[in-house]
Amino acid sequence: DNNITNKIEFPATMVGNPTFKAILFSTTFDSILEAIKSLIRKPYGCFEQTSSTTYPMVMALQLLVELRKQYELRSDTEMLRKIDEIEKQIKENLEDGYKKLISFETSEKGYEWFGSGPGHEALTAYGLMEFKDMAKVTDIVDMDMVKRTALWMLKRRNEEGGFKRNSRALDSFGRASAEVTDAYITWAMTEAGLKNEI
């Protein structure tokens, strides 16, 4: 019997006509691919908003790279075809996201929500990690830009072992304490390969 029946009751006070969609997956892999597809979005907005669509796609691409290795070992051409299709969509959107992100570089070489100076240290640290992760799975990242961003961050160090801070904050980003911000920036810079400099 291939029929599935499920009764759904809606409250009498409900306004409008509900619309919903059910998807059945024959394999866990198909479920994972559908979850990855749900992360594919067109980048928009300021640096932080663009990152909120772009960075998840970077992570999804990292997962697809690992899945590809497994299905190549199995010579599973059908699954590899599905991976290729999703990778193509992600890479197109990542390229758009990357172009948008680098447009927020300030004239001083840090990053800020809308690209106006001065740069914001915590936001720039976040971008530095995003660009480094993106470079692991694509060839679109300008590594000279990553280097100059890291150098800008190094110049923002203060004499107390932390970092100077642009006091501007949008939403909750940028409102963390100095200690938390310093720790985050230090972590981001070491993740970006600057352990010796830090």
mmCIF file of C-alpha atoms in Angstrom, residues 41-42 48 62 80 95 121 136 168 176:
data_model
loop_
_atom_site.group_PDB
_atom_site.id
_atom_site.type_symbol
_atom_site.label_atom_id
_atom_site.label_comp_id
_atom_site.label_asym_id
_atom_site.label_seq_id
_atom_site.Cartn_x
_atom_site.Cartn_y
_atom_site.Cartn_z
ATOM 1 C CA ARG A 41 19.615 32.614 -1.263
ATOM 2 C CA LYS A 42 20.351 35.727 -3.259
ATOM 3 C CA GLU A 48 25.984 41.733 7.972
ATOM 4 C CA GLN A 62 32.024 22.640 2.559
ATOM 5 C CA LEU A 80 27.196 13.158 -7.991
ATOM 6 C CA GLU A 95 30.071 34.928 -6.365
ATOM 7 C CA GLU A 121 37.065 45.762 13.995
ATOM 8 C CA LYS A 136 38.795 26.882 1.048
ATOM 9 C CA ARG A 168 29.462 52.098 16.118
ATOM 10 C CA ALA A 176 29.769 43.126 23.142
#
